[in-house]
Amino acid sequence: MAKKIHNNLLNELPLAEALKGEVKAWADQGWQGVTQTTYELLAYWFNRAGETDEKFHDCQRRAVETIIYCHEILGIETLKQAFEKFAPEALAASAALTDEVESLPFAKYCLKMATGTGKTWVLAALLVWQYFNALNNERSGKYSTHFLLVVPGHEVLNRLLDMFLGKHDPKTGNRDKSKSDFERPLFMPEGERFRNRFHLQVLEPADIRSNLTPPDEPFVYITNWQQFRLNEGSNLWDQLTGADVEEQPRGEIIADFMSEYPDLIIFNDEAHHVHGAKTAKGEELVWRKFLTVLYNRMAEKRGGEKGVFLQIDFSATPFYGSGEKKEYFPHIVYDFTLVQAMGELLVKQIFLEERQSFAGTRKTG
């Protein structure tokens, strides 16, 4: 039974607190209720302690399990559904939270993980999870091989392109695909059932153009959120004077492209850069407007065909405002704090301090 949380407002994490114990208990019992594909992946990732040099940290494991639990076991389809199950008192206590939650017609989760704790590998594992469940036709309408990966700028964009395509060689301008993170044994088993069937086309920002024929094969489109500007409509003066109409905004082109598919998984890296509270002067940021248009456009085109539309955010600082006015994103389902990361020596600064401390001890000894 879902644990009820009392007196939750926007400055707390009601979903993460409620899910923590449930997810652990479920995982300890062997992930009951997941698909066969999911079970094979979870067992491969987390039950091979002595068989591999590389392994996921406990915080990465719990983040992956939390998303899978919400999606496969609870079957959550909207953020409102999650709150009604785990924290109805929070909705009753805050009109602003209720308004925020009810404005979303799809499932949206946020993983709050301290910087340096490996959010990118969690993202990669969740992509693999979705990809192979879709490929194996597990539970129709719940999985996808179409991914939109959103980043805040070119630095993170290049880092993720390195992860998917291998590091960029500045001398040749090429990438070595064999150096892609997805080539690591960590992410999927070898052989015909997994590794040999993983073929993902990687699209960069400029690859999506007007009138581009959408690919039939699985893909991930990696782009920065600034690309999502939509048509605002011409003003009266432009209409009267016959001013030249600006070329189609990138957001319109991307929305047209993505809406050709019945399903989509959205990964939002460094999500604090694009989110804005709906309650802030009633204004929406470019990101929120784009998602609303994309979701509605996909719904119109697919009619009665219901495919998955799922957003997963990653951030170390998922909140609006600061100080006493700090408001956490309401869709945080997992919280791994900086204090916890320091305690497990997962933060680079702590490693440095430990090394300096050890060196100092040896010197004075």
Short mmCIF file of C-alpha atoms in Angstrom, two decimals:
data_model
loop_
_atom_site.label_atom_id
_atom_site.label_comp_id
_atom_site.label_asym_id
_atom_site.label_seq_id
_atom_site.Cartn_x
_atom_site.Cartn_y
_atom_site.Cartn_z
CA MET A 1 0.00 0.00 0.00
CA ALA A 2 1.28 3.45 -0.84
CA LYS A 3 2.66 5.34 2.11
CA LYS A 4 0.87 8.65 2.66
CA ILE A 5 2.86 11.81 3.15
CA HIS A 6 1.47 14.69 5.19
CA ASN A 7 1.95 18.46 4.89
CA ASN A 8 3.82 18.40 1.60
CA LEU A 9 4.22 21.62 -0.31
CA LEU A 10 6.31 22.63 -3.31
CA ASN A 11 9.44 22.92 -1.14
CA GLU A 12 9.43 19.20 -0.33
CA LEU A 13 9.74 15.91 -2.22
CA PRO A 14 6.58 13.92 -1.49
CA LEU A 15 6.87 11.43 -4.36
CA ALA A 16 10.52 10.59 -3.73
CA GLU A 17 9.88 10.11 -0.02
CA ALA A 18 6.88 7.86 -0.61
CA LEU A 19 8.56 5.74 -3.28
CA LYS A 20 11.86 5.15 -1.48
CA GLY A 21 10.70 2.30 0.75
CA GLU A 22 8.39 0.75 -1.82
CA VAL A 23 11.03 0.55 -4.51
CA LYS A 24 13.60 -0.97 -2.15
CA ALA A 25 11.15 -3.63 -0.93
CA TRP A 26 10.14 -4.48 -4.49
CA ALA A 27 13.76 -4.71 -5.66
CA ASP A 28 14.74 -6.85 -2.67
CA GLN A 29 12.02 -9.32 -3.66
CA GLY A 30 13.49 -9.74 -7.14
CA TRP A 31 11.64 -7.13 -9.28
CA GLN A 32 8.37 -9.05 -9.42
CA GLY A 33 5.96 -8.05 -12.18
CA VAL A 34 8.43 -6.73 -14.77
CA THR A 35 8.64 -7.96 -18.36
CA GLN A 36 11.00 -10.78 -19.28
CA THR A 37 13.21 -8.29 -21.12
CA THR A 38 13.36 -5.97 -18.14
CA TYR A 39 14.16 -8.82 -15.77
CA GLU A 40 17.05 -9.99 -17.94
CA LEU A 41 18.49 -6.47 -18.07
CA LEU A 42 18.10 -5.83 -14.34
CA ALA A 43 19.72 -9.15 -13.49
CA TYR A 44 22.56 -8.41 -15.91
CA TRP A 45 23.14 -4.92 -14.53
CA PHE A 46 22.83 -5.58 -10.82
CA ASN A 47 23.37 -9.29 -10.09
CA ARG A 48 26.88 -9.79 -11.50
CA ALA A 49 28.95 -8.54 -8.57
CA GLY A 50 31.98 -10.75 -9.13
CA GLU A 51 31.79 -11.12 -12.90
CA THR A 52 32.69 -7.63 -14.10
CA ASP A 53 35.15 -4.83 -13.44
CA GLU A 54 32.56 -2.15 -14.17
CA LYS A 55 29.32 -1.91 -12.25
CA PHE A 56 26.64 0.60 -11.41
CA HIS A 57 26.73 2.50 -8.12
CA ASP A 58 23.90 1.81 -5.69
CA CYS A 59 22.43 5.27 -6.34
CA GLN A 60 22.39 4.61 -10.10
CA ARG A 61 20.73 1.26 -9.52
CA ARG A 62 18.00 2.76 -7.34
CA ALA A 63 17.34 5.54 -9.86
CA VAL A 64 16.87 3.00 -12.66
CA GLU A 65 14.67 0.79 -10.48
CA THR A 66 12.51 3.75 -9.45
CA ILE A 67 11.63 4.66 -13.03
CA ILE A 68 10.93 1.04 -13.95
CA TYR A 69 8.77 0.58 -10.84
CA CYS A 70 6.66 3.64 -11.67
CA HIS A 71 6.31 2.67 -15.32
CA GLU A 72 5.95 -1.11 -15.30
CA ILE A 73 4.59 -1.95 -11.85
CA LEU A 74 2.45 1.08 -11.01
CA GLY A 75 1.53 1.85 -14.62
CA ILE A 76 1.49 5.58 -13.97
CA GLU A 77 0.40 7.56 -17.03
CA THR A 78 0.18 11.12 -15.64
CA LEU A 79 1.82 13.11 -12.87
CA LYS A 80 -1.60 13.66 -11.31
CA GLN A 81 -2.08 9.90 -11.02
CA ALA A 82 1.22 9.63 -9.14
CA PHE A 83 0.19 12.30 -6.64
CA GLU A 84 -3.27 10.83 -6.14
CA LYS A 85 -1.65 7.51 -5.26
CA PHE A 86 1.22 8.67 -3.08
CA ALA A 87 0.56 12.19 -1.82
CA PRO A 88 -3.09 13.28 -2.13
CA GLU A 89 -2.65 15.50 0.94
CA ALA A 90 -0.07 17.54 -0.96
CA LEU A 91 -2.60 18.31 -3.67
CA ALA A 92 -5.22 19.25 -1.08
CA ALA A 93 -2.76 21.58 0.68
CA SER A 94 -1.52 23.49 -2.36
CA ALA A 95 -3.59 25.00 -5.17
CA ALA A 96 -0.37 25.88 -7.00
CA LEU A 97 0.79 22.26 -6.90
CA THR A 98 -2.60 21.03 -8.05
CA ASP A 99 -2.56 23.45 -10.98
CA GLU A 100 0.95 22.37 -11.93
CA VAL A 101 0.13 18.66 -11.74
CA GLU A 102 -3.19 18.84 -13.57
CA SER A 103 -1.64 20.73 -16.49
CA LEU A 104 0.36 17.66 -17.56
CA PRO A 105 -1.43 14.99 -19.64
CA PHE A 106 1.54 12.57 -19.64
CA ALA A 107 3.93 10.88 -17.24
CA LYS A 108 6.92 12.92 -16.16
CA TYR A 109 9.61 11.96 -13.65
CA CYS A 110 12.69 13.71 -12.31
CA LEU A 111 15.78 12.00 -10.89
CA LYS A 112 17.52 14.33 -8.46
CA MET A 113 21.13 13.17 -8.25
CA ALA A 114 24.15 15.11 -7.05
CA THR A 115 26.73 16.19 -9.60
CA GLY A 116 29.33 13.49 -10.19
CA THR A 117 27.10 10.53 -9.32
CA GLY A 118 26.69 9.25 -12.87
CA LYS A 119 23.34 10.52 -14.15
CA THR A 120 24.46 9.91 -17.73
CA TRP A 121 24.87 6.17 -17.17
CA VAL A 122 21.39 6.06 -15.64
CA LEU A 123 20.10 7.74 -18.79
CA ALA A 124 21.91 5.18 -20.95
CA ALA A 125 20.50 2.25 -18.98
CA LEU A 126 16.96 3.60 -19.23
CA LEU A 127 17.34 4.05 -22.97
CA VAL A 128 18.51 0.44 -23.31
CA TRP A 129 15.54 -0.68 -21.16
CA GLN A 130 13.03 1.10 -23.37
CA TYR A 131 14.75 0.08 -26.61
CA PHE A 132 14.80 -3.68 -26.02
CA ASN A 133 11.32 -3.84 -24.50
CA ALA A 134 9.99 -2.11 -27.62
CA LEU A 135 12.05 -4.34 -29.90
CA ASN A 136 10.73 -7.44 -28.13
CA ASN A 137 7.10 -6.21 -28.35
CA GLU A 138 6.64 -6.25 -24.59
CA ARG A 139 3.36 -4.70 -23.38
CA SER A 140 2.20 -2.79 -26.44
CA GLY A 141 2.08 0.98 -26.06
CA LYS A 142 4.48 1.12 -23.10
CA TYR A 143 7.85 1.34 -24.84
CA SER A 144 9.57 3.13 -27.70
CA THR A 145 12.70 3.11 -29.85
CA HIS A 146 12.33 6.84 -30.56
CA PHE A 147 14.23 9.15 -28.23
CA LEU A 148 14.57 12.91 -27.84
CA LEU A 149 17.56 13.89 -25.70
CA VAL A 150 17.52 17.53 -24.63
CA VAL A 151 20.59 19.38 -23.35
CA PRO A 152 21.20 22.95 -22.10
CA GLY A 153 24.03 23.85 -24.47
CA HIS A 154 26.90 22.79 -26.69
CA GLU A 155 29.22 21.57 -23.94
CA VAL A 156 26.75 18.95 -22.69
CA LEU A 157 25.71 18.24 -26.29
CA ASN A 158 29.26 17.33 -27.24
CA ARG A 159 29.68 15.20 -24.12
CA LEU A 160 26.58 13.19 -25.00
CA LEU A 161 27.64 12.83 -28.62
CA ASP A 162 30.88 11.38 -27.24
CA MET A 163 28.82 8.90 -25.24
CA PHE A 164 26.78 7.77 -28.26
CA LEU A 165 29.31 8.08 -31.08
CA GLY A 166 32.73 7.96 -29.44
CA LYS A 167 35.08 10.83 -28.74
CA HIS A 168 35.65 13.44 -31.42
CA ASP A 169 39.14 13.56 -32.90
CA PRO A 170 39.99 17.25 -33.50
CA LYS A 171 42.66 16.32 -36.06
CA THR A 172 40.49 14.19 -38.35
CA GLY A 173 37.06 15.52 -37.40
CA ASN A 174 35.85 11.93 -37.03
CA ARG A 175 34.51 9.87 -34.16
CA ASP A 176 35.51 6.34 -33.21
CA LYS A 177 32.23 4.45 -32.70
CA SER A 178 34.11 1.65 -30.93
CA LYS A 179 34.75 4.16 -28.12
CA SER A 180 31.04 4.80 -27.58
CA ASP A 181 29.86 4.18 -24.01
CA PHE A 182 27.24 1.82 -25.41
CA GLU A 183 30.04 -0.49 -26.52
CA ARG A 184 30.89 -1.10 -22.86
CA PRO A 185 29.87 -4.53 -21.56
CA LEU A 186 28.19 -2.68 -18.69
CA PHE A 187 25.04 -1.73 -20.58
CA MET A 188 23.87 -4.91 -22.29
CA PRO A 189 24.67 -8.61 -22.61
CA GLU A 190 26.65 -9.83 -25.59
CA GLY A 191 25.05 -12.01 -28.24
CA GLU A 192 22.04 -12.23 -30.51
CA ARG A 193 19.35 -11.24 -28.01
CA PHE A 194 20.85 -7.91 -27.00
CA ARG A 195 24.19 -6.56 -28.25
CA ASN A 196 23.81 -7.72 -31.86
CA ARG A 197 20.36 -6.10 -32.11
CA PHE A 198 21.29 -2.67 -30.77
CA HIS A 199 21.30 -0.31 -33.75
CA LEU A 200 20.45 3.29 -32.92
CA GLN A 201 20.72 6.11 -35.44
CA VAL A 202 22.09 9.25 -33.77
CA LEU A 203 20.69 12.54 -35.10
CA GLU A 204 22.43 15.81 -34.26
CA PRO A 205 20.72 19.24 -34.13
CA ALA A 206 21.21 20.12 -37.81
CA ASP A 207 20.14 16.68 -39.05
CA ILE A 208 16.43 17.41 -38.76
CA ARG A 209 15.35 19.64 -41.62
CA SER A 210 12.09 20.67 -43.18
CA ASN A 211 10.57 17.90 -45.34
CA LEU A 212 13.08 15.32 -44.05
CA THR A 213 11.72 11.80 -44.41
CA PRO A 214 11.50 10.34 -40.90
CA PRO A 215 13.73 7.25 -40.57
CA ASP A 216 12.15 3.84 -40.10
CA GLU A 217 14.88 2.61 -37.78
CA PRO A 218 15.31 3.42 -34.06
CA PHE A 219 16.88 6.82 -33.40
CA VAL A 220 17.90 9.31 -30.77
CA TYR A 221 17.77 13.01 -31.61
CA ILE A 222 20.19 14.98 -29.43
CA THR A 223 19.68 18.72 -29.39
CA ASN A 224 19.74 21.82 -27.20
CA TRP A 225 16.45 23.24 -25.97
CA GLN A 226 17.03 26.60 -27.65
CA GLN A 227 16.06 24.85 -30.90
CA PHE A 228 12.44 24.57 -29.77
CA ARG A 229 11.22 28.08 -30.60
CA LEU A 230 7.77 27.93 -32.19
CA ASN A 231 5.69 30.21 -34.40
CA GLU A 232 4.39 33.17 -32.41
CA GLY A 233 2.26 34.49 -35.28
CA SER A 234 2.87 37.68 -37.26
CA ASN A 235 1.73 40.99 -35.81
CA LEU A 236 -0.85 43.32 -37.37
CA TRP A 237 1.78 45.65 -38.84
CA ASP A 238 3.48 42.76 -40.67
CA GLN A 239 0.14 41.66 -42.07
CA LEU A 240 -0.78 45.17 -43.26
CA THR A 241 2.60 45.95 -44.83
CA GLY A 242 3.15 42.53 -46.32
CA ALA A 243 6.44 42.07 -44.46
CA ASP A 244 8.41 38.97 -45.31
CA VAL A 245 7.43 36.00 -43.19
CA GLU A 246 10.34 34.58 -41.21
CA GLU A 247 11.50 31.09 -42.14
CA GLN A 248 9.85 28.28 -40.23
CA PRO A 249 11.17 28.20 -36.65
CA ARG A 250 13.23 25.16 -35.65
CA GLY A 251 10.67 24.15 -33.04
CA GLU A 252 7.99 23.77 -35.71
CA ILE A 253 10.26 21.62 -37.88
CA ILE A 254 11.22 19.40 -34.93
CA ALA A 255 7.61 19.04 -33.75
CA ASP A 256 6.49 18.08 -37.26
CA PHE A 257 9.26 15.47 -37.46
CA MET A 258 8.66 13.94 -34.03
CA SER A 259 4.89 13.83 -34.44
CA GLU A 260 5.27 11.40 -37.33
CA TYR A 261 5.85 8.73 -34.68
CA PRO A 262 3.21 7.28 -32.35
CA ASP A 263 5.52 7.19 -29.32
CA LEU A 264 8.44 9.08 -27.81
CA ILE A 265 10.74 8.95 -24.81
CA ILE A 266 12.19 12.31 -23.76
CA PHE A 267 15.38 12.53 -21.71
CA ASN A 268 16.08 15.98 -20.35
CA ASP A 269 19.67 16.32 -19.15
CA GLU A 270 20.48 19.15 -16.72
CA ALA A 271 16.73 19.76 -16.59
CA HIS A 272 16.91 22.81 -14.30
CA HIS A 273 17.98 24.87 -17.32
CA VAL A 274 14.67 24.56 -19.14
CA HIS A 275 11.96 24.24 -16.53
CA GLY A 276 9.84 27.13 -15.42
CA ALA A 277 6.98 27.03 -12.98
CA LYS A 278 3.62 27.29 -14.68
CA THR A 279 2.53 29.46 -11.76
CA ALA A 280 5.18 32.12 -12.46
CA LYS A 281 3.09 35.01 -13.82
CA GLY A 282 1.16 32.53 -15.95
CA GLU A 283 4.03 32.42 -18.44
CA GLU A 284 5.53 29.31 -20.00
CA LEU A 285 9.09 28.86 -21.16
CA VAL A 286 10.02 27.74 -24.66
CA TRP A 287 10.42 24.17 -23.41
CA ARG A 288 6.96 23.88 -21.90
CA LYS A 289 5.31 25.40 -24.95
CA PHE A 290 7.16 23.05 -27.25
CA LEU A 291 6.21 19.96 -25.25
CA THR A 292 2.56 20.99 -25.19
CA VAL A 293 2.52 21.49 -28.95
CA LEU A 294 4.42 18.24 -29.59
CA TYR A 295 2.15 16.15 -27.36
CA ASN A 296 -1.03 17.59 -28.91
CA ARG A 297 0.30 17.22 -32.44
CA MET A 298 1.23 13.58 -31.83
CA ALA A 299 -2.18 12.91 -30.27
CA GLU A 300 -3.98 14.42 -33.26
CA LYS A 301 -2.01 12.40 -35.79
CA ARG A 302 -2.30 9.05 -34.03
CA GLY A 303 -6.00 9.39 -33.23
CA GLY A 304 -7.10 6.42 -31.16
CA GLU A 305 -3.64 4.79 -31.26
CA LYS A 306 -2.16 5.37 -27.83
CA GLY A 307 1.63 5.19 -27.70
CA VAL A 308 3.94 6.00 -24.82
CA PHE A 309 4.90 9.65 -24.23
CA LEU A 310 7.26 9.77 -21.29
CA GLN A 311 9.57 12.49 -20.00
CA ILE A 312 12.48 11.76 -17.64
CA ASP A 313 14.45 14.69 -16.24
CA PHE A 314 17.92 14.56 -14.71
CA SER A 315 19.23 17.30 -12.46
CA ALA A 316 21.33 17.94 -9.37
CA THR A 317 19.39 21.14 -8.66
CA PRO A 318 15.77 20.61 -9.78
CA PHE A 319 14.09 23.64 -8.27
CA TYR A 320 12.81 27.13 -9.04
CA GLY A 321 13.94 30.16 -7.07
CA SER A 322 16.34 30.11 -4.14
CA GLY A 323 16.51 30.41 -0.37
CA GLU A 324 13.11 30.52 1.33
CA LYS A 325 11.44 30.82 -2.09
CA LYS A 326 13.00 27.59 -3.38
CA GLU A 327 10.39 25.26 -4.89
CA TYR A 328 11.39 21.78 -5.99
CA PHE A 329 10.04 20.28 -9.18
CA PRO A 330 6.91 18.37 -8.17
CA HIS A 331 7.80 15.34 -10.30
CA ILE A 332 10.95 14.30 -8.39
CA VAL A 333 10.67 10.55 -7.76
CA TYR A 334 14.22 9.83 -6.58
CA ASP A 335 16.58 11.92 -4.47
CA PHE A 336 20.28 11.21 -4.00
CA THR A 337 21.77 14.18 -2.21
CA LEU A 338 25.24 15.69 -2.22
CA VAL A 339 25.67 14.62 1.42
CA GLN A 340 24.93 11.01 0.45
CA ALA A 341 27.31 11.26 -2.51
CA MET A 342 30.06 12.60 -0.26
CA GLY A 343 29.45 9.80 2.21
CA GLU A 344 29.92 7.22 -0.56
CA LEU A 345 32.93 9.05 -2.04
CA LEU A 346 31.22 9.59 -5.38
CA VAL A 347 32.11 13.26 -5.71
CA LYS A 348 35.46 14.13 -7.29
CA GLN A 349 36.22 16.82 -4.74
CA ILE A 350 35.91 14.30 -1.95
CA PHE A 351 38.31 11.93 -3.69
CA LEU A 352 40.80 14.77 -3.91
CA GLU A 353 40.40 15.67 -0.26
CA GLU A 354 40.80 12.04 0.76
CA ARG A 355 43.95 11.73 -1.34
CA GLN A 356 45.41 14.93 0.14
CA SER A 357 44.54 13.77 3.64
CA PHE A 358 46.24 10.42 3.03
CA ALA A 359 49.33 12.11 1.59
CA GLY A 360 49.47 14.43 4.59
CA THR A 361 49.22 11.50 7.00
CA ARG A 362 52.09 9.70 5.31
CA LYS A 363 54.23 12.81 5.31
CA THR A 364 53.82 13.50 9.00
CA GLY A 365 54.08 9.85 9.96
#
